mmCIF file with all atom_site columns, C-alpha atoms in Angstrom:
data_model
loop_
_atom_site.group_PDB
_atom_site.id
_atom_site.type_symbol
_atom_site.label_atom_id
_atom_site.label_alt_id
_atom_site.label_comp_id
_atom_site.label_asym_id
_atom_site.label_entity_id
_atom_site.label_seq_id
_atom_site.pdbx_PDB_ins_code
_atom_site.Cartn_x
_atom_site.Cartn_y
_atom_site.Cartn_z
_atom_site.occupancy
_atom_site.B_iso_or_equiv
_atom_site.pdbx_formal_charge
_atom_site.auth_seq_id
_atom_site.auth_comp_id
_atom_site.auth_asym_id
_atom_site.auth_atom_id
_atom_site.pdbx_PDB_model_num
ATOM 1   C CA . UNK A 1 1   ? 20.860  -66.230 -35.577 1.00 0.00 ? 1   UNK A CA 1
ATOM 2   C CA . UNK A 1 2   ? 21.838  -66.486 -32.135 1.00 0.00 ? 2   UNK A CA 1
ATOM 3   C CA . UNK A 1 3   ? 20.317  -68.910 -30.016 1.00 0.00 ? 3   UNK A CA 1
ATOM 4   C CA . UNK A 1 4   ? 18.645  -67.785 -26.647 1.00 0.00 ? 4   UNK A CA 1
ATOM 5   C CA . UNK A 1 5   ? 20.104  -70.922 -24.537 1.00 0.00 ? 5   UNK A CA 1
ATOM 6   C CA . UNK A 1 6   ? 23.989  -68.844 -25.559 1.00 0.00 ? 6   UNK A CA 1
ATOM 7   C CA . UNK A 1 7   ? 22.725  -65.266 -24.376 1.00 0.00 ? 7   UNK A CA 1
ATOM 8   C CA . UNK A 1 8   ? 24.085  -64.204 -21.183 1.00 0.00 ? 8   UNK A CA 1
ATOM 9   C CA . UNK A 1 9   ? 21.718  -63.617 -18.407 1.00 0.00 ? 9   UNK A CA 1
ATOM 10  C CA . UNK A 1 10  ? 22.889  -59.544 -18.422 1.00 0.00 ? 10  UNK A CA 1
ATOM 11  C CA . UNK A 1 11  ? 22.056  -59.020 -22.104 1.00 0.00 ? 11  UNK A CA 1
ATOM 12  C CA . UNK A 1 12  ? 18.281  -61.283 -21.907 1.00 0.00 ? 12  UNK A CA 1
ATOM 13  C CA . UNK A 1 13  ? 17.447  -59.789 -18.519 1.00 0.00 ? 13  UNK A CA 1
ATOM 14  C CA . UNK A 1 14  ? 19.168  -56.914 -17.590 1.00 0.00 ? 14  UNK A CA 1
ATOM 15  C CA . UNK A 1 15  ? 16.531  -55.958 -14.560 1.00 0.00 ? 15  UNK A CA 1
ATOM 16  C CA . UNK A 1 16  ? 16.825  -59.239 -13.516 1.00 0.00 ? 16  UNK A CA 1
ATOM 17  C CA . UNK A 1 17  ? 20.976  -59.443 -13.548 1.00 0.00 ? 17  UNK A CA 1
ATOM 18  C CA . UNK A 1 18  ? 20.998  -55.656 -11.566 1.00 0.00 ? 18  UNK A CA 1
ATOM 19  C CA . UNK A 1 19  ? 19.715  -57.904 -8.508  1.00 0.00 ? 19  UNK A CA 1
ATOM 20  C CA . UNK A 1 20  ? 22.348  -60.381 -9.219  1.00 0.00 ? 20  UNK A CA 1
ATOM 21  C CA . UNK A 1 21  ? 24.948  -60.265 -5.453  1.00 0.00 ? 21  UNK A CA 1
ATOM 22  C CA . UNK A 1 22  ? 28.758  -60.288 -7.242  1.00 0.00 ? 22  UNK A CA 1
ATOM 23  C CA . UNK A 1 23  ? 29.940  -60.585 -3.527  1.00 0.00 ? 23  UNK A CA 1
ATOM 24  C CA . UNK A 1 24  ? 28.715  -63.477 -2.884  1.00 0.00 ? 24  UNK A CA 1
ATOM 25  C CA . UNK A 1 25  ? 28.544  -65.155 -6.101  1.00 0.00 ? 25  UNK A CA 1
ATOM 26  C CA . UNK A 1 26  ? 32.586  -65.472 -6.373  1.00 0.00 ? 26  UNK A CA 1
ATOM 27  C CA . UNK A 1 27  ? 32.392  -68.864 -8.858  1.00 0.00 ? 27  UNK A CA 1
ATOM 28  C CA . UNK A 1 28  ? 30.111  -67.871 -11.582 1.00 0.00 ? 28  UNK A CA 1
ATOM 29  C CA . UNK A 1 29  ? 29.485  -64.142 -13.361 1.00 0.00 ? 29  UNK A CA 1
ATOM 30  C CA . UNK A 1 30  ? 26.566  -62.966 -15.034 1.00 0.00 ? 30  UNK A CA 1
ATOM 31  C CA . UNK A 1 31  ? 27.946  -63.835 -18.564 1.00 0.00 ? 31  UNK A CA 1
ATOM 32  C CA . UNK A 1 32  ? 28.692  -67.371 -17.318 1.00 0.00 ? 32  UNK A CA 1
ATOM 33  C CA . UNK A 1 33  ? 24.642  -68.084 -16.725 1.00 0.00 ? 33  UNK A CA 1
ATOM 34  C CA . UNK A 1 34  ? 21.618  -67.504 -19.544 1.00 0.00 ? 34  UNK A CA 1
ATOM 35  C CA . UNK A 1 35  ? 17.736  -67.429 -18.697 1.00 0.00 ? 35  UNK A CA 1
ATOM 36  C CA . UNK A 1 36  ? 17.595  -71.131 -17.939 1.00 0.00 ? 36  UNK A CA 1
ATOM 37  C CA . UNK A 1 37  ? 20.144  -72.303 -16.357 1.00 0.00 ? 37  UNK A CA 1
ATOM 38  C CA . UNK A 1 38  ? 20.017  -74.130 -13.975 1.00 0.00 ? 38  UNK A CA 1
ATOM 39  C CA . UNK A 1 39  ? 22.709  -72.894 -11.505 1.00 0.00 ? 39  UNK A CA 1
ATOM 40  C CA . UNK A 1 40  ? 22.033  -71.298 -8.406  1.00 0.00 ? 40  UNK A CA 1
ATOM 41  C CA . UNK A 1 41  ? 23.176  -67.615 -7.196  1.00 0.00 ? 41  UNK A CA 1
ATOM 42  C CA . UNK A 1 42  ? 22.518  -64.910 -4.403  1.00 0.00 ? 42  UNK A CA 1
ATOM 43  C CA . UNK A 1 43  ? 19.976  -62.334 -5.820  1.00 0.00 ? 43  UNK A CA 1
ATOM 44  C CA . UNK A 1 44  ? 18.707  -59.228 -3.640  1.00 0.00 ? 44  UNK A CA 1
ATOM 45  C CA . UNK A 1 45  ? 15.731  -57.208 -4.349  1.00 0.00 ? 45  UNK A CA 1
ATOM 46  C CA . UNK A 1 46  ? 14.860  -53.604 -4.564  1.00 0.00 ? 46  UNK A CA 1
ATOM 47  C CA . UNK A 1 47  ? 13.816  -54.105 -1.169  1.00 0.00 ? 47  UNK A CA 1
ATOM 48  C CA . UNK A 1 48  ? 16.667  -55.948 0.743   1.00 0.00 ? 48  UNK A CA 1
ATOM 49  C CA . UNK A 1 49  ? 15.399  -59.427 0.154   1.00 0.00 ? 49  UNK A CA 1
ATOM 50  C CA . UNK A 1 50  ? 18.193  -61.866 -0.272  1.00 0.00 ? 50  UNK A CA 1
ATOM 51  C CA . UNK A 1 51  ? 17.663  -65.184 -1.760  1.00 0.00 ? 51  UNK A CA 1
ATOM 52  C CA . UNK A 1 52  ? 19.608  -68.322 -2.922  1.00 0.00 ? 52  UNK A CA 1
ATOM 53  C CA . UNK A 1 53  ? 17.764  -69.249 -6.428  1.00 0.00 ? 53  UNK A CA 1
ATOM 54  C CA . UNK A 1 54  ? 18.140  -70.673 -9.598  1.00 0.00 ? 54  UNK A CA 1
ATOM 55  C CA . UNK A 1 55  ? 18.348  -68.475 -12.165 1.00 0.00 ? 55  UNK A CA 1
ATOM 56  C CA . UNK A 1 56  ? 15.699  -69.666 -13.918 1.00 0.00 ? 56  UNK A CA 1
ATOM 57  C CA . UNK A 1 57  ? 13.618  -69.418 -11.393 1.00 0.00 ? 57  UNK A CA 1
ATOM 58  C CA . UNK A 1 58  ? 14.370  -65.786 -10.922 1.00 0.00 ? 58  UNK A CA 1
ATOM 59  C CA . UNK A 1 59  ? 13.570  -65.241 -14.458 1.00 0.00 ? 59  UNK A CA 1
ATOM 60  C CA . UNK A 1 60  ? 10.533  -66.905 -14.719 1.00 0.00 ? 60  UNK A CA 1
ATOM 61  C CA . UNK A 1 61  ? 9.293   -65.298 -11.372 1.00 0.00 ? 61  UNK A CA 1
ATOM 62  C CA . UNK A 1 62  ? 10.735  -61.865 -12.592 1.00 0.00 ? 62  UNK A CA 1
ATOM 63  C CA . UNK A 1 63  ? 12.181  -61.233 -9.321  1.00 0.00 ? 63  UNK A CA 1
ATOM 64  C CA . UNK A 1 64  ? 12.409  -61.989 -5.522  1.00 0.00 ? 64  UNK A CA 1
ATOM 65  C CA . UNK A 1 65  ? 9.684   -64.414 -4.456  1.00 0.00 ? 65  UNK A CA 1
ATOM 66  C CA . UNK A 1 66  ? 8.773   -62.382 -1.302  1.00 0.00 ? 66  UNK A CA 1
ATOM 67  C CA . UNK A 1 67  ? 7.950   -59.285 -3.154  1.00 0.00 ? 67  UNK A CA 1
ATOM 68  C CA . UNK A 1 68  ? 6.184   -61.399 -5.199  1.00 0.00 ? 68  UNK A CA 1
ATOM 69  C CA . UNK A 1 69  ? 3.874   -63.083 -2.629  1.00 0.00 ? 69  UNK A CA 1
ATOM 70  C CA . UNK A 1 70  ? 3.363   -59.779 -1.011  1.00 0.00 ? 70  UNK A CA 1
ATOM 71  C CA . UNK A 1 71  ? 2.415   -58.340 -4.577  1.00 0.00 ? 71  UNK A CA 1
ATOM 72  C CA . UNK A 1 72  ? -0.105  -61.522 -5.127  1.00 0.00 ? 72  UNK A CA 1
ATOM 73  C CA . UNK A 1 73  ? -1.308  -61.019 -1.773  1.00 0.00 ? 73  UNK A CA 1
ATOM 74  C CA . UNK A 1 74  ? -2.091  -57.465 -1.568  1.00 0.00 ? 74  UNK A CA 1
ATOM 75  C CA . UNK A 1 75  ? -3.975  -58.244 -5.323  1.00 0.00 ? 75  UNK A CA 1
ATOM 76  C CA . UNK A 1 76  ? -5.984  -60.887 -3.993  1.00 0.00 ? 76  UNK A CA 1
ATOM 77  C CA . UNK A 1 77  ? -6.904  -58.876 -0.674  1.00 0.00 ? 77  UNK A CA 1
ATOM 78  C CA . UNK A 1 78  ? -8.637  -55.974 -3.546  1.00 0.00 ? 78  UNK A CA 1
ATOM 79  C CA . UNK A 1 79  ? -10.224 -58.601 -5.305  1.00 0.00 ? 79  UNK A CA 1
ATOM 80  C CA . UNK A 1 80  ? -11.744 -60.067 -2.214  1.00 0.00 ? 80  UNK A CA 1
ATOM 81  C CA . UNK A 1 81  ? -13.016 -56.189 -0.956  1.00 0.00 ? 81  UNK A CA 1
ATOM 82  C CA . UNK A 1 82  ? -14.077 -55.792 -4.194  1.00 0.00 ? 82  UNK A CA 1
ATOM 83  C CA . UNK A 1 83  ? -16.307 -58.801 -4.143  1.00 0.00 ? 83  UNK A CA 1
ATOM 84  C CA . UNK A 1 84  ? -17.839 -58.021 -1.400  1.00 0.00 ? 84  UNK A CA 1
ATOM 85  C CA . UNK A 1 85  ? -21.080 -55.947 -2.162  1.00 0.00 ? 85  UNK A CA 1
ATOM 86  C CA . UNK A 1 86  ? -22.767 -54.134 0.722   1.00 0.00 ? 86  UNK A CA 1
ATOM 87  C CA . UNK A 1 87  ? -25.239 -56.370 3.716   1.00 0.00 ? 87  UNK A CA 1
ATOM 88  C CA . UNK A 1 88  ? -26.497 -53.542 5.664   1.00 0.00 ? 88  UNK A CA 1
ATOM 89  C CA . UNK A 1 89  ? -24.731 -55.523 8.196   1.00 0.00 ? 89  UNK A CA 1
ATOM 90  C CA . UNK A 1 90  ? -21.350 -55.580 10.177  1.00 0.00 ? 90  UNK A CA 1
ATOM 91  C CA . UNK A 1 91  ? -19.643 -57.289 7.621   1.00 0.00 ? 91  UNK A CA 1
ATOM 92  C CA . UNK A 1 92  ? -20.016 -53.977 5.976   1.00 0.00 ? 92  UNK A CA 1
ATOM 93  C CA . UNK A 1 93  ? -17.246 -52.940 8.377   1.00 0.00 ? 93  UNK A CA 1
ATOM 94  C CA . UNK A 1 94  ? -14.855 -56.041 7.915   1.00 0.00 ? 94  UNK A CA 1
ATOM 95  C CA . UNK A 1 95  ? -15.041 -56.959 4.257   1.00 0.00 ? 95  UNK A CA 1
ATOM 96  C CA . UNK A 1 96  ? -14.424 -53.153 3.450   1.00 0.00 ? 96  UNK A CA 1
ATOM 97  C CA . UNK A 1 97  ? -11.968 -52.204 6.379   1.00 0.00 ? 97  UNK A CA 1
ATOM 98  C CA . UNK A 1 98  ? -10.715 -48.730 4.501   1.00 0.00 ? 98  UNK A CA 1
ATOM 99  C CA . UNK A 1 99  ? -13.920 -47.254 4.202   1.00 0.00 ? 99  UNK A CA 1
ATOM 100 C CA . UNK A 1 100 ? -15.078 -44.435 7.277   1.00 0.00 ? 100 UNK A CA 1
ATOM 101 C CA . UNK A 1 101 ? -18.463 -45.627 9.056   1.00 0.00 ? 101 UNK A CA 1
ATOM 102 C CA . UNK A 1 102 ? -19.839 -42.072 7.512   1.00 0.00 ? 102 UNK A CA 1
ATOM 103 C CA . UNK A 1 103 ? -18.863 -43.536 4.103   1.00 0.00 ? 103 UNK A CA 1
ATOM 104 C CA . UNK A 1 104 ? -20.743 -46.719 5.005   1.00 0.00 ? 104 UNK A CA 1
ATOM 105 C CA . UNK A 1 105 ? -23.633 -45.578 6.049   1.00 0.00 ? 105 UNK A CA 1
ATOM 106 C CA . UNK A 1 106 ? -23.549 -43.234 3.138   1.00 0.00 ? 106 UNK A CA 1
ATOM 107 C CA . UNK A 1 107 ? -23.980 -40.071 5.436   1.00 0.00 ? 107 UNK A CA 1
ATOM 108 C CA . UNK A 1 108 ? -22.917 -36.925 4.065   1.00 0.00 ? 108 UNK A CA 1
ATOM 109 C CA . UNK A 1 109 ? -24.248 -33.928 6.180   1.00 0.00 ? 109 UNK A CA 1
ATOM 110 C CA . UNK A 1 110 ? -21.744 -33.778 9.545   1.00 0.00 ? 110 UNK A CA 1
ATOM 111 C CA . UNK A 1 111 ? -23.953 -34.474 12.921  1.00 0.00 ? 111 UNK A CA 1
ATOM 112 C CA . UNK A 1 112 ? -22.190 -32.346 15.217  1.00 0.00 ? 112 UNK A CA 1
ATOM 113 C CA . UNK A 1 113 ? -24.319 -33.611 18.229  1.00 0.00 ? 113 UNK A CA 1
ATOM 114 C CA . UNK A 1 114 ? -22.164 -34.620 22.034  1.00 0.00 ? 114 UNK A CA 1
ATOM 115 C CA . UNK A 1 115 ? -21.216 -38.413 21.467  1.00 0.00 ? 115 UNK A CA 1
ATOM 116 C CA . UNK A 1 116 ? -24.205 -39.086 24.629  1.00 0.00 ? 116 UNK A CA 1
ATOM 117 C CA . UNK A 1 117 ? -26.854 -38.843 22.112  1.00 0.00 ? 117 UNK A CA 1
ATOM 118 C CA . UNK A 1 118 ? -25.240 -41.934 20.853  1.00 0.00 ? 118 UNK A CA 1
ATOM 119 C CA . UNK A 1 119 ? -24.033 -43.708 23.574  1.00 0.00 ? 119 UNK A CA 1
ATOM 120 C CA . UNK A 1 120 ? -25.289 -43.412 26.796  1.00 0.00 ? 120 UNK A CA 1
ATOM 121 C CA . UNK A 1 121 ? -22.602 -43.349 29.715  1.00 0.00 ? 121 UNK A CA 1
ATOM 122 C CA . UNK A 1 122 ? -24.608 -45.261 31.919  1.00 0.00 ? 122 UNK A CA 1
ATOM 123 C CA . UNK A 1 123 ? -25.832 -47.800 29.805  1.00 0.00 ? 123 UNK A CA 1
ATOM 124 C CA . UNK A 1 124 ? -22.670 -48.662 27.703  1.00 0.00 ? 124 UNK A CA 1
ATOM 125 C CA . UNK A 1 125 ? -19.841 -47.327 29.843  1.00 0.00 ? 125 UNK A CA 1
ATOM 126 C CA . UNK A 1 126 ? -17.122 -49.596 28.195  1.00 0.00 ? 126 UNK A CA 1
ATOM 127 C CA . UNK A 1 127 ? -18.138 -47.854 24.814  1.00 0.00 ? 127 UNK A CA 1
ATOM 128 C CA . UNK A 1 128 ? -18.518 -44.282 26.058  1.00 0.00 ? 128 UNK A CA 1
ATOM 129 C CA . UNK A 1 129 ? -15.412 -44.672 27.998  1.00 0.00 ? 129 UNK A CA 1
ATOM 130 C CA . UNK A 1 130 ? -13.689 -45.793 25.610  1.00 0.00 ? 130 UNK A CA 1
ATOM 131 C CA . UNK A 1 131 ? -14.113 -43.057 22.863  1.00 0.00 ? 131 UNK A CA 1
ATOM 132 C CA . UNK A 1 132 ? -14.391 -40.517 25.405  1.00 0.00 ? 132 UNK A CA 1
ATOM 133 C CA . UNK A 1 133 ? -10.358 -41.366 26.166  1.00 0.00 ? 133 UNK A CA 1
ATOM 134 C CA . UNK A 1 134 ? -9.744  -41.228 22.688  1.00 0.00 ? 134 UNK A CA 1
ATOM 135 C CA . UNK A 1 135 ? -11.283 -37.609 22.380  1.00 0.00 ? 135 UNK A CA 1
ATOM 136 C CA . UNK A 1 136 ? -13.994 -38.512 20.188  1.00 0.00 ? 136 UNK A CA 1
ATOM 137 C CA . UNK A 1 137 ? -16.483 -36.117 21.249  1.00 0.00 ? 137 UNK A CA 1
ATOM 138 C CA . UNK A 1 138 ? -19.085 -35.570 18.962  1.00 0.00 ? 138 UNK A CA 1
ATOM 139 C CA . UNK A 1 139 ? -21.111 -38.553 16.525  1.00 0.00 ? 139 UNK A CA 1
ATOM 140 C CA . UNK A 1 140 ? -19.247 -36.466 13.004  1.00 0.00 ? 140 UNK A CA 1
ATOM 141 C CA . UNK A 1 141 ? -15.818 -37.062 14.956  1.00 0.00 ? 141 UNK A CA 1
ATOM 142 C CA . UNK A 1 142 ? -16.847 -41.147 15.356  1.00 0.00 ? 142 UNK A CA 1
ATOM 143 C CA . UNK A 1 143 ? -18.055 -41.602 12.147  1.00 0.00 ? 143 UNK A CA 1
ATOM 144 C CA . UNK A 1 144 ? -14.634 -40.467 10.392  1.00 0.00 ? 144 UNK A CA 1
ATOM 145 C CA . UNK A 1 145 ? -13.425 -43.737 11.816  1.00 0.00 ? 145 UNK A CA 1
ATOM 146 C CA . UNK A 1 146 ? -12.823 -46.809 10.086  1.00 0.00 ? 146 UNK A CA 1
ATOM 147 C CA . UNK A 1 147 ? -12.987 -50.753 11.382  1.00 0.00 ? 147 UNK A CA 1
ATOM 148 C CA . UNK A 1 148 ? -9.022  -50.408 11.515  1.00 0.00 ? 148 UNK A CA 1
ATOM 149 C CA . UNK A 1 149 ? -9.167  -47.196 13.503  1.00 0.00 ? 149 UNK A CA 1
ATOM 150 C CA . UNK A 1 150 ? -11.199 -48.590 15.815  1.00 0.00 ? 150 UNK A CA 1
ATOM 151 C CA . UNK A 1 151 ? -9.649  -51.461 16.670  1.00 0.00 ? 151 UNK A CA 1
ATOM 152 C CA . UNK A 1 152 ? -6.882  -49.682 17.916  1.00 0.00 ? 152 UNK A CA 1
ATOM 153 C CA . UNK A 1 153 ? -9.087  -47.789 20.270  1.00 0.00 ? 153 UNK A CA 1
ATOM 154 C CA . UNK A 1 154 ? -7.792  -48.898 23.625  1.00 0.00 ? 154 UNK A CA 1
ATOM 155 C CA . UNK A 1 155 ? -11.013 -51.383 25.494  1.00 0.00 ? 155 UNK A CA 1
ATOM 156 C CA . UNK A 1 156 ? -13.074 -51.111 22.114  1.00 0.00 ? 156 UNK A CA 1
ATOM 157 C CA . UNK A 1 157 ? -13.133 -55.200 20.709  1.00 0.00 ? 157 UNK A CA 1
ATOM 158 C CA . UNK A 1 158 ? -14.504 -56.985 18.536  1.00 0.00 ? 158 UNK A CA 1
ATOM 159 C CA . UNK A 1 159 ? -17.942 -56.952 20.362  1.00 0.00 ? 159 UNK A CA 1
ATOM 160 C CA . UNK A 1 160 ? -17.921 -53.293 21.137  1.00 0.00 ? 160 UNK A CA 1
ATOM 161 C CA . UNK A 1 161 ? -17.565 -52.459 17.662  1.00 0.00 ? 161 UNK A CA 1
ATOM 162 C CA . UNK A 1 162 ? -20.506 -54.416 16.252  1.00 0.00 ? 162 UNK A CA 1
ATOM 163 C CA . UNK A 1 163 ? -22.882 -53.129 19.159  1.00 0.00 ? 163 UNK A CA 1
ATOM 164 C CA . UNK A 1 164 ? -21.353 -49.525 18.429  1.00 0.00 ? 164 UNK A CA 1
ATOM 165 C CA . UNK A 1 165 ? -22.156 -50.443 14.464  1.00 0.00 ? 165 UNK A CA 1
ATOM 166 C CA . UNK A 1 166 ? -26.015 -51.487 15.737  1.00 0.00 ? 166 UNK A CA 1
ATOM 167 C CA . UNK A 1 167 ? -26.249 -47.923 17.968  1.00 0.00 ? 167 UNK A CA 1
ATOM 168 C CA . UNK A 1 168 ? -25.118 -46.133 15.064  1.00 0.00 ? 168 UNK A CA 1
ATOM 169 C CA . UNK A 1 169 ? -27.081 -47.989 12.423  1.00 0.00 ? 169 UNK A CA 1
ATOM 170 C CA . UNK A 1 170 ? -30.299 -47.328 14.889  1.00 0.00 ? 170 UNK A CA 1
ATOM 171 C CA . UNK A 1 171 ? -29.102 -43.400 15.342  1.00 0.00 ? 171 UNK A CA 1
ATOM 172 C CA . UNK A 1 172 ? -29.142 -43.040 11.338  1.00 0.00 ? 172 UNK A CA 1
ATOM 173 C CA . UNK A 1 173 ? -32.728 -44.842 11.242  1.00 0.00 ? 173 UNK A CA 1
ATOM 174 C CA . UNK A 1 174 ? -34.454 -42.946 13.777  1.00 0.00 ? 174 UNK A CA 1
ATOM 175 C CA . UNK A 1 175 ? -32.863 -39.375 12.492  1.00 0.00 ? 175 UNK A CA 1
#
């Protein structure tokens, strides 16, 4: 029985030893290393990422670290939308920023009315203006926006939004 200390790195972990950089790691091959040594080498990723490591460390992190984090991060981003249940409230908007307002405000008939039965030009110009010189024309064409969507609208912050989120939760109320 062989013992896994004397197994070379590209017969344990052959995924792991196709990232393995023979360029740059002139001094030491892949049959000279096993899962835990201790010896560091260049690695890069599926997605460009070089790194300096240890190859145990590669092995026991099953890859590059920054594909890991982003990995871990994007996970713990769903876990944290997911925990989220629905206020009635703007946080609706910013704990679920994927979802369209019609989705939020569970609408599902489209209101084709002028975007001035929402917003009034004279009384919230910045808003009107705003979504006007984005060609949203009518309320359906607004609410296929999301909270990212919107914050790219050019003049439409933070504080626009959530008074646009109160005009629109009002709208749905009264109709």
């Amino acid at each position: 029985m062989i013992e896994q200390d004397k197994i070379p790195l590209s017969v344990s972990h052959s995924d792991i030893a196709a990232e393995w950089i023979v360029e740059k790691n002139k001094r030491i091959s892949l049959s000279d290393v096993t899962a835990n040594s201790h010896r560091r080498a260049w690695w890069v990723c599926e997605f460009g990422h070089v790194e300096f490591n240890p190859v145990r460390i590669r092995v026991r992190d099953a890859g590059c670290a920054k594909c890991k984090s982003s990995r871990w991060k994007k996970e713990m981003e769903q876990k944290r939308i997911q925990s989220f249940g629905f206020e009635d409230s703007f946080k609706d908007l910013e704990h679920h920023p994927e979802m369209t307002l019609k989705d939020i405000f569970k609408i599902n008939d489209a209101i084709e009315e002028e975007i001035e039965k929402l917003v009034s030009p004279k009384i919230e110009a910045r808003i009107y203006n705003s979504l006007k010189r984005t060609n949203i024309n009518t309320i359906d064409q607004l609410l296929e926006y999301n909270y990212e969507t919107l914050r790219r609208v050019r003049n439409l912050g933070d504080g626009s939004i959530k008074k646009l989120y109160v005009i629109i939760k009002a709208y749905i109320q009264n109709n």
